[in-house]
Amino acid sequence: MGSSPYSFFRLKKTIFFRFVMILLLTSISHHRMNLCSNLPPAPADPSTLSNLGGSSSSYDVISSLKTIHLKGHLNFDNVNHAAKDFGNRHHYLPLAIVHPKSVSDISSTIKHVFEMGKLGMGIGGGETVEEEEDQRHQVTIAARGRGHSLQGQAQAHGGVVIDMGSLDDQEGRPKTIIVHTGGGGGVNGKMPPYADVCGGEVWINILHESLKYGLAPKSWTDYLHLTVGGTLSNAGISGQAFRHGPQINNVYQLEVVTGKGDIVTCSEKQDADLFYGVLGGLGQFGIITRARISLEPAPKMVKWIRVLYSEFSIFSKDQEHLISSRNTFDYIEGFVLINRTGLLNNWRSSFNPKEPLQATQFNSDGRTLYCLEMAKYFDPVDDDDDDDNNNNNHIVNQVIESLLSELSYIPSTLFLSEVSYVDFLDRVHVSEIKLREKGLWEVPHPWLNLLIPKSRIHEFAKQVFGNILTNTANGPILIYPANQSKWNNRTSLVTPEEDIFYLVAFLSAVPPSSTGTDDGLERVLTQNQRILDFCKEAGLGMKQYLPHYTTQDEWQAHFGHKWELLLKRKSMYDPLAILSPGHRIFQKPTPFPFRRILT
């Protein structure tokens, strides 16, 4: 039986609109999931930055942003500082900075940019603008804490930077750290102690506030003047990670603003997909505005110990032994020292040698040495009885001596110190103050952080410490193992797939006096690339920590089996790829050319 002309027209109309929708969805999903490589080259010097506010776009993005109702304020003029970070190598100027006074300010900003992006994409109607001139869909948003990113990750070229340090709580009250002492450490169904903190709060403040209750977070970074949202978006690693895992493993709950502007409270039992996606998610799925951090009883004092090794195999064996033992130190790290003159004499300013005469005779010149750094926490007796305190100190020393007797370090290199818990945790800040006084803090920091599987660490050490590196004059090289069992694999963070893996962190700095040959930026970058090339060619199974890649294939290889889940979460929580553009993982969707198809 033949079809009527009307039926034929209706069929053609249905097919046409299906075709339009397929093209639209393909445009959004395909282009969004490509690497965001369309950022312009960074100016060599921040002084060359020019304000991008005077765009000639027929659609005035600035005027649109000014219509956002905020408790805080927008800044379009003094934005240069948001184009700088600790890495001091990439400088992308934003269009505006939001100084939020509440979480609703962040939500309103993202919702406005999301709706603006939809209009620029040709979704949802609105003013018709030539594609070449419409910049609405290009606006991105980056959350900035203390600016400690290394490769421009917290920058938003021509977009909006949210100053997380300005954030108050959701009701607009000044930032608060609320400590809950718990009821028995989680025993009998009672909640263990925790602290509710703002995403823009820095860890050093959380330490000081929680110590008022005799408590402290379990896991740390080596540098405490970083924001909660910043470290939880990466991982947060230090010498306690072998026991407690990274900081992202010690969070009970988050408040997150997604790429659509939704404010979501999430945990392992509520919106768990977003919770685990945001932890270690590089800011791709939402901005952390509040976190509930796990706490434990805090010690008052620390026995801080350093010893040296000349053989990497013995050094790594001892490290792995310590992190696998039930009774061990509370903090375990290590670092590499290559051709360091007068090493032990330099330690004397902070440590005391166990054998002063032998330490004086130790020669570190021209040698590659490995330092094992350990700490044991303890509490002095809370009374004025010197005998009780001496006895308590003796017991602690006996425990340390027992642990040290299991190790095979060079005997003459045992150095010890006793400091407060706060001074130990905030030790890097002391170095920061000294470097700032010398004008050596705000310099390029071409850091490289790698996670190397245990089965390949000896091969890595032989090539990198034996052939590629000639000295450690540009900065420390940290190296210490972690237990995979302490890392939750449901988060977005990726690690080598072995029970034990090593963090190896090349923390280089390039001072203004660099010659450009022995210690210059190009030499360090070349050295970093040689290390990366070796890892790839040798097939070590390495993963970058604080990752930086330039191609989509590299990003996909980095995330491995988690890549598809990453794409799914991006589509769900940030479908227009608004958030965290500095990582360059995803490209903004391409505007859909409705008028071209219809005409």
XYZ file of C-alpha atoms in Angstrom:
599
model
C 0.000 0.000 0.000
C 1.471 3.390 -1.009
C 2.243 6.261 1.386
C 0.409 9.566 1.271
C 2.320 12.792 0.399
C 1.801 13.946 4.012
C 3.320 10.752 5.421
C 6.276 11.123 3.097
C 6.796 14.745 4.218
C 6.529 13.755 7.884
C 9.109 11.004 7.369
C 11.519 13.411 5.700
C 11.010 15.929 8.521
C 11.696 13.256 11.163
C 14.855 12.105 9.396
C 16.032 15.714 9.049
C 15.683 16.493 12.762
C 17.324 13.204 13.701
C 20.203 14.187 11.460
C 20.417 17.595 13.139
C 20.461 16.096 16.644
C 23.086 13.509 15.695
C 25.328 16.259 14.355
C 24.752 18.351 17.474
C 25.550 15.564 19.904
C 28.523 14.424 17.847
C 29.867 17.962 17.797
C 29.589 18.305 21.562
C 30.930 14.919 22.599
C 33.641 14.449 19.992
C 35.187 17.865 20.208
C 34.877 18.086 23.950
C 36.839 14.887 24.425
C 39.819 16.072 22.413
C 42.926 17.471 24.007
C 42.684 21.158 24.775
C 45.734 22.297 22.831
C 44.379 25.589 21.576
C 45.986 27.799 24.204
C 48.391 30.354 22.750
C 52.102 30.166 23.498
C 52.884 31.609 26.918
C 54.780 34.918 26.934
C 58.381 34.461 27.958
C 58.079 37.218 30.553
C 55.025 38.116 32.657
C 55.727 41.798 31.957
C 54.648 41.245 28.354
C 51.103 40.348 29.425
C 48.354 42.582 28.033
C 44.819 42.912 29.319
C 42.388 40.912 27.238
C 39.397 42.878 28.431
C 39.063 44.915 25.257
C 37.816 42.094 23.068
C 36.239 43.136 19.779
C 33.698 40.338 19.963
C 30.241 41.505 18.854
C 28.926 39.765 21.925
C 30.350 41.572 24.930
C 31.427 38.833 27.318
C 32.543 41.355 29.921
C 29.141 43.036 29.992
C 27.536 39.640 30.425
C 29.787 38.705 33.330
C 29.031 42.013 35.031
C 25.373 41.006 35.303
C 26.176 38.128 37.702
C 24.752 38.846 41.151
C 27.476 38.207 43.722
C 28.007 38.738 47.429
C 31.671 39.139 46.572
C 32.946 40.955 43.491
C 34.436 40.609 40.013
C 37.729 42.213 39.087
C 38.553 42.981 35.446
C 41.560 45.235 35.972
C 44.117 43.830 38.418
C 44.330 40.306 37.039
C 48.024 39.859 36.238
C 48.805 37.871 39.390
C 46.339 35.175 38.285
C 48.573 34.522 35.264
C 51.466 33.426 37.474
C 52.111 30.331 39.538
C 54.856 28.549 41.461
C 56.168 26.931 38.292
C 56.728 30.454 36.933
C 56.938 29.286 33.337
C 53.421 29.609 31.922
C 51.539 32.910 32.003
C 47.975 33.046 30.652
C 45.991 36.177 31.431
C 42.338 35.749 32.479
C 39.532 38.093 31.537
C 38.337 38.426 35.126
C 38.848 37.258 38.690
C 35.940 36.362 40.950
C 36.440 37.034 44.653
C 33.615 34.944 46.127
C 32.160 35.559 49.552
C 30.014 32.445 49.497
C 29.652 29.134 47.710
C 26.606 30.573 45.970
C 28.924 33.116 44.299
C 30.896 30.261 42.747
C 27.694 28.487 41.738
C 26.226 31.647 40.186
C 29.408 32.304 38.219
C 29.573 28.781 36.812
C 25.860 28.715 36.008
C 26.185 32.013 34.154
C 29.171 30.830 32.119
C 27.406 27.510 31.451
C 24.295 29.260 30.113
C 26.464 31.684 28.154
C 28.309 28.719 26.676
C 25.080 27.033 25.638
C 24.002 30.183 23.798
C 27.404 30.429 22.141
C 27.039 26.799 21.079
C 23.708 27.578 19.481
C 21.823 25.607 22.133
C 18.705 27.091 23.678
C 18.068 30.017 21.355
C 19.020 33.574 22.218
C 20.841 36.222 20.241
C 22.227 35.084 16.879
C 25.915 35.877 16.489
C 28.407 35.020 13.766
C 30.440 31.995 14.826
C 33.752 33.707 14.136
C 32.854 36.558 16.503
C 30.993 34.724 19.247
C 33.242 34.096 22.245
C 30.542 32.992 24.670
C 31.289 29.271 24.377
C 35.048 29.858 24.820
C 34.895 31.182 28.408
C 36.438 28.804 30.934
C 36.824 28.833 34.714
C 39.794 27.886 36.909
C 39.869 27.719 40.697
C 43.018 29.246 42.167
C 44.206 28.631 45.714
C 47.727 29.748 46.591
C 48.983 29.607 43.021
C 51.247 26.618 43.616
C 50.575 24.953 40.259
C 53.550 24.136 38.076
C 52.340 24.268 34.459
C 49.559 26.880 34.446
C 46.954 24.382 35.664
C 45.127 27.017 37.745
C 45.076 29.595 34.947
C 42.270 30.375 32.490
C 43.381 32.189 29.363
C 40.712 34.765 28.476
C 38.445 33.152 31.062
C 37.532 33.533 34.722
C 39.734 32.684 37.698
C 38.013 32.094 41.041
C 40.119 33.236 43.983
C 39.440 30.483 46.519
C 41.237 32.413 49.234
C 38.342 34.887 49.262
C 35.755 32.191 49.925
C 33.717 32.345 53.099
C 31.274 29.641 54.094
C 27.936 29.102 52.366
C 26.154 31.714 54.453
C 28.780 34.362 53.762
C 30.351 34.193 57.221
C 34.131 34.367 57.604
C 35.977 31.118 56.922
C 35.781 28.739 59.839
C 37.402 25.448 60.742
C 34.932 23.408 62.755
C 36.557 20.584 64.692
C 34.414 17.675 65.869
C 36.174 15.635 68.532
C 34.101 12.545 67.743
C 32.936 9.854 70.098
C 35.390 7.043 70.445
C 37.302 7.064 67.184
C 34.545 5.373 65.227
C 33.973 2.631 67.819
C 30.385 1.465 68.445
C 29.075 3.422 65.482
C 30.268 6.749 66.819
C 31.775 9.207 64.358
C 35.581 9.484 64.580
C 37.041 12.995 64.906
C 37.017 15.268 61.876
C 37.283 18.887 60.786
C 34.888 20.687 58.445
C 36.965 23.150 56.440
C 36.583 25.536 53.527
C 38.088 24.475 50.194
C 40.189 27.625 50.167
C 41.622 27.004 53.629
C 45.324 26.203 53.962
C 46.555 23.115 55.788
C 48.765 25.008 58.224
C 45.655 26.735 59.628
C 43.870 23.398 59.968
C 46.856 22.071 61.898
C 46.868 24.968 64.356
C 43.109 24.862 64.905
C 42.842 21.085 65.333
C 45.783 21.050 67.762
C 43.653 23.116 70.149
C 41.653 19.907 70.612
C 44.688 17.629 70.709
C 43.955 16.427 67.161
C 45.493 16.699 63.695
C 44.912 15.401 60.139
C 46.431 11.980 59.468
C 48.067 12.616 56.113
C 50.043 15.619 54.934
C 52.014 17.203 52.141
C 55.588 18.307 52.821
C 54.502 21.950 52.385
C 51.485 23.038 54.439
C 50.740 26.438 52.887
C 48.526 24.904 50.215
C 44.737 24.895 50.007
C 42.554 21.918 50.823
C 40.831 22.035 47.444
C 44.164 22.144 45.644
C 45.759 19.111 47.283
C 42.571 17.024 47.224
C 42.253 17.669 43.484
C 45.637 15.963 43.076
C 46.334 13.545 45.954
C 48.406 15.088 48.756
C 51.457 12.942 49.485
C 54.112 12.960 52.189
C 56.016 10.576 54.436
C 52.855 9.436 56.258
C 51.271 8.049 53.065
C 52.731 4.552 53.543
C 50.505 4.203 56.620
C 47.470 6.439 56.004
C 47.480 6.789 52.242
C 47.384 10.209 50.549
C 45.154 13.032 51.727
C 42.405 12.012 49.292
C 42.060 8.771 51.282
C 41.352 10.678 54.473
C 38.230 12.616 53.526
C 34.733 11.758 54.718
C 32.686 14.250 52.744
C 32.957 17.015 50.147
C 30.890 19.952 49.002
C 31.429 20.444 45.274
C 30.220 22.920 42.656
C 30.000 21.104 39.323
C 30.631 22.470 35.840
C 26.896 23.139 35.560
C 26.851 25.200 38.754
C 25.129 22.600 40.932
C 26.135 22.561 44.613
C 26.427 18.926 45.669
C 27.311 17.375 49.024
C 28.902 14.002 48.332
C 30.596 11.134 50.146
C 31.233 7.429 49.652
C 27.547 6.852 50.445
C 25.994 9.887 48.761
C 26.730 10.808 45.122
C 29.774 8.552 45.384
C 30.627 8.843 41.688
C 31.168 12.586 42.002
C 32.944 12.157 45.350
C 35.535 9.766 43.982
C 35.725 11.587 40.660
C 36.655 14.893 42.260
C 39.285 13.339 44.558
C 42.432 13.325 42.449
C 40.338 14.568 39.516
C 42.522 17.580 38.630
C 39.542 19.919 38.976
C 37.824 18.436 35.909
C 34.454 17.619 37.470
C 33.903 20.267 40.091
C 35.376 22.826 42.456
C 35.824 21.662 46.046
C 34.284 24.296 48.322
C 34.223 22.339 51.568
C 35.754 19.130 52.929
C 35.372 16.938 55.994
C 38.897 15.850 56.945
C 39.703 12.818 59.103
C 41.617 13.593 62.305
C 43.582 11.572 64.846
C 45.200 12.290 68.241
C 48.175 14.574 67.678
C 51.604 14.090 69.234
C 53.532 16.975 70.750
C 57.113 16.110 69.839
C 59.077 14.379 67.087
C 62.366 12.502 66.998
C 63.728 13.380 63.545
C 66.419 11.093 62.103
C 68.632 10.968 59.016
C 71.067 8.299 57.842
C 73.015 7.760 54.611
C 73.538 4.857 52.222
C 76.018 4.447 49.384
C 74.164 1.556 47.708
C 70.681 2.091 46.295
C 69.756 -1.577 46.646
C 70.373 -1.503 50.418
C 68.653 1.875 50.762
C 65.482 0.730 48.965
C 65.447 -2.603 50.804
C 65.467 -0.786 54.151
C 62.749 1.624 53.036
C 60.510 -1.218 51.903
C 61.151 -3.076 55.143
C 60.077 -0.068 57.212
C 56.839 0.615 55.334
C 55.865 -3.051 55.565
C 56.482 -3.462 59.308
C 53.762 -3.237 61.916
C 56.031 -1.463 64.397
C 57.870 1.240 62.511
C 58.416 4.973 62.241
C 55.542 7.425 61.763
C 57.103 9.184 58.793
C 59.417 7.699 56.138
C 60.922 9.564 53.212
C 64.249 9.672 51.415
C 66.279 11.723 48.976
C 69.173 11.437 46.577
C 72.392 13.425 46.926
C 74.853 13.589 44.042
C 78.257 15.231 44.383
C 77.383 17.299 47.460
C 80.403 18.828 49.216
C 80.413 19.015 53.030
C 77.035 17.344 53.312
C 77.161 16.257 56.952
C 78.584 19.570 58.097
C 75.534 21.257 56.580
C 73.257 18.994 58.607
C 74.804 20.130 61.890
C 72.718 23.323 61.879
C 69.573 21.242 62.527
C 70.782 17.788 63.593
C 73.263 16.286 66.045
C 75.568 13.481 64.900
C 75.476 10.291 66.955
C 79.230 9.890 66.355
C 80.651 13.451 65.978
C 84.247 12.449 65.224
C 83.338 9.843 62.603
C 80.845 12.240 61.021
C 83.581 14.863 60.652
C 85.732 12.395 58.735
C 82.965 11.390 56.306
C 83.561 12.604 52.751
C 80.599 13.114 50.416
C 82.487 14.735 47.516
C 81.853 13.187 44.115
C 79.597 10.466 45.502
C 75.991 9.467 44.921
C 74.385 8.964 48.323
C 70.890 8.110 49.498
C 69.416 9.628 52.637
C 66.738 7.818 54.603
C 64.699 10.309 56.644
C 62.488 9.053 59.464
C 60.437 10.454 62.322
C 58.995 8.984 65.488
C 56.216 10.877 67.264
C 55.938 10.975 71.062
C 54.440 12.890 73.973
C 56.415 14.149 76.964
C 54.947 13.363 80.365
C 52.475 16.073 81.365
C 53.996 16.951 84.709
C 57.043 18.633 86.157
C 58.719 15.421 87.244
C 62.044 15.355 85.409
C 62.535 11.708 86.292
C 59.259 10.732 84.561
C 60.166 12.720 81.471
C 63.657 11.267 81.366
C 62.235 7.773 81.677
C 59.693 8.430 78.914
C 62.433 9.828 76.682
C 64.548 6.766 77.389
C 61.719 4.454 76.304
C 61.255 6.356 73.043
C 64.991 6.225 72.367
C 65.001 2.483 72.993
C 62.228 2.006 70.425
C 64.178 4.065 67.884
C 67.401 2.190 68.542
C 65.586 -1.097 68.050
C 64.168 0.059 64.714
C 67.535 1.415 63.574
C 69.240 -1.867 64.467
C 67.242 -3.512 61.671
C 68.761 -1.162 59.053
C 72.068 -1.242 57.157
C 73.018 2.433 56.854
C 76.530 3.875 57.114
C 77.044 4.044 60.920
C 78.940 7.343 60.963
C 76.072 9.152 59.221
C 73.399 8.829 61.925
C 72.041 12.290 62.758
C 69.198 13.063 65.180
C 67.075 16.017 66.189
C 64.143 16.630 68.508
C 61.539 19.207 67.461
C 57.913 20.049 68.094
C 55.265 18.385 65.948
C 54.353 21.733 64.378
C 57.959 22.609 63.562
C 58.473 19.228 61.954
C 55.387 19.408 59.749
C 56.035 23.042 58.797
C 59.745 22.490 58.106
C 59.619 23.492 54.427
C 58.186 26.893 55.334
C 61.432 27.699 57.134
C 63.286 27.156 53.866
C 60.691 29.234 52.024
C 61.334 32.228 54.284
C 65.078 32.006 53.682
C 64.638 31.665 49.915
C 62.241 34.613 49.773
C 64.766 36.769 51.625
C 67.329 35.898 48.962
C 64.917 36.426 46.067
C 65.064 32.721 45.194
C 61.449 31.689 45.753
C 59.640 33.231 42.786
C 61.847 31.589 40.161
C 61.058 28.903 37.573
C 60.377 25.502 39.145
C 60.468 22.859 36.402
C 59.441 20.051 38.744
C 58.967 16.461 37.627
C 57.059 14.028 39.863
C 56.919 10.351 38.971
C 55.428 7.179 40.422
C 57.642 4.182 39.629
C 56.644 0.540 40.283
C 58.824 -1.333 42.748
C 59.795 -3.970 40.197
C 61.481 -1.334 38.013
C 62.875 1.096 40.583
C 66.409 -0.358 40.467
C 66.524 -0.054 36.691
C 65.261 3.521 37.002
C 67.816 4.432 39.677
C 70.733 2.937 37.750
C 69.968 4.929 34.601
C 68.746 8.202 36.093
C 71.019 8.568 39.128
C 73.945 6.878 37.430
C 73.873 8.337 33.914
C 71.372 11.144 33.352
C 71.996 13.238 36.489
C 75.416 14.667 37.297
C 74.490 16.622 40.448
C 71.576 17.734 42.597
C 72.506 21.409 42.684
C 69.142 22.544 41.286
C 67.108 21.154 44.147
C 66.245 18.061 46.184
C 65.281 14.716 44.693
C 62.816 12.908 46.921
C 62.372 9.146 46.720
C 60.292 6.911 48.974
C 57.882 3.977 48.642
C 54.153 3.735 49.272
C 51.774 0.832 49.861
C 49.136 0.458 47.132
C 46.749 -1.036 49.704
C 46.500 2.379 51.373
C 45.373 4.117 48.150
C 41.695 3.945 47.175
C 41.499 2.948 43.500
C 37.985 4.412 43.161
C 39.393 7.957 43.010
C 40.481 9.567 39.740
C 44.159 9.294 40.679
C 46.148 6.712 38.741
C 49.163 4.845 40.140
C 51.387 1.996 38.925
C 49.636 -1.357 39.252
C 51.916 -2.949 41.844
C 51.628 -3.494 45.586
C 54.486 -1.051 46.236
C 55.506 1.928 44.120
C 57.912 4.814 44.616
C 57.395 8.550 44.457
C 60.428 10.155 42.784
C 60.216 13.948 42.812
C 62.764 16.135 41.026
C 62.159 19.483 42.752
C 64.338 21.756 40.640
C 64.577 25.538 40.886
C 66.334 27.808 38.427
C 67.828 30.869 40.176
C 68.251 34.247 38.435
C 72.025 33.706 38.368
C 71.697 30.611 36.166
C 74.212 30.516 33.350
C 71.935 28.672 30.974
C 74.417 25.810 30.612
C 75.083 24.006 33.896
C 71.990 25.005 35.881
C 69.773 26.877 33.421
C 66.115 26.236 32.672
C 66.711 24.616 29.295
C 69.216 22.195 30.771
C 66.764 21.131 33.489
C 63.921 20.744 30.986
C 66.164 18.675 28.723
C 67.137 16.535 31.697
C 63.483 16.035 32.619
C 62.673 15.002 29.065
C 65.537 12.503 29.019
C 64.097 10.932 32.173
C 60.615 10.750 30.643
C 61.981 9.332 27.389
C 63.856 6.647 29.290
C 60.740 5.657 31.257
C 58.752 5.367 28.043
C 61.388 3.507 26.035
C 62.095 1.083 28.888
C 58.374 0.487 29.440
C 58.648 1.042 33.182
C 54.913 1.473 33.765
C 55.562 4.924 35.217
C 52.748 7.349 36.055
C 53.193 11.065 36.489
C 52.061 12.674 39.726
C 50.851 16.262 39.147
C 50.680 15.167 35.484
C 51.360 17.325 32.450
C 50.899 16.092 28.886
C 50.580 17.689 25.470
C 48.672 15.106 23.410
C 45.425 13.240 23.858
C 47.187 9.917 23.360
C 49.421 10.734 26.325
C 46.474 11.631 28.532
C 44.641 8.479 27.506
C 47.732 6.361 28.210
C 48.133 8.091 31.578
C 44.587 7.296 32.729
C 44.615 3.841 31.129
C 41.527 1.821 32.017
C 40.076 4.855 33.834
C 39.934 6.934 30.639
C 36.406 5.894 29.655
C 35.170 6.613 33.181
C 36.871 10.009 32.975
C 34.989 10.795 29.751
C 31.713 9.692 31.301
C 32.230 11.871 34.363
C 33.221 14.861 32.249
C 30.040 14.518 30.183
C 27.943 14.286 33.322
C 29.464 16.985 35.538
C 31.119 19.436 33.123
C 29.600 18.820 29.665
C 30.827 22.128 28.177
C 34.397 21.630 29.454
C 34.299 24.853 31.449
C 36.401 23.821 34.431
C 40.168 23.634 34.889
C 41.283 24.339 31.297
C 44.949 24.671 32.281
C 45.439 20.903 32.309
C 44.547 20.845 28.593
C 42.823 17.493 28.816
C 39.591 18.469 27.092
C 38.805 20.907 24.291
C 35.816 23.211 24.363
C 32.880 21.983 22.239
C 32.623 23.455 18.745
C 29.577 25.683 18.091
C 26.882 23.904 16.113
C 26.307 25.626 12.721
C 22.489 25.615 12.732
C 22.104 28.335 10.144
C 24.494 26.664 7.721
C 22.478 23.429 7.801
C 19.112 25.169 7.618
C 20.193 27.266 4.660
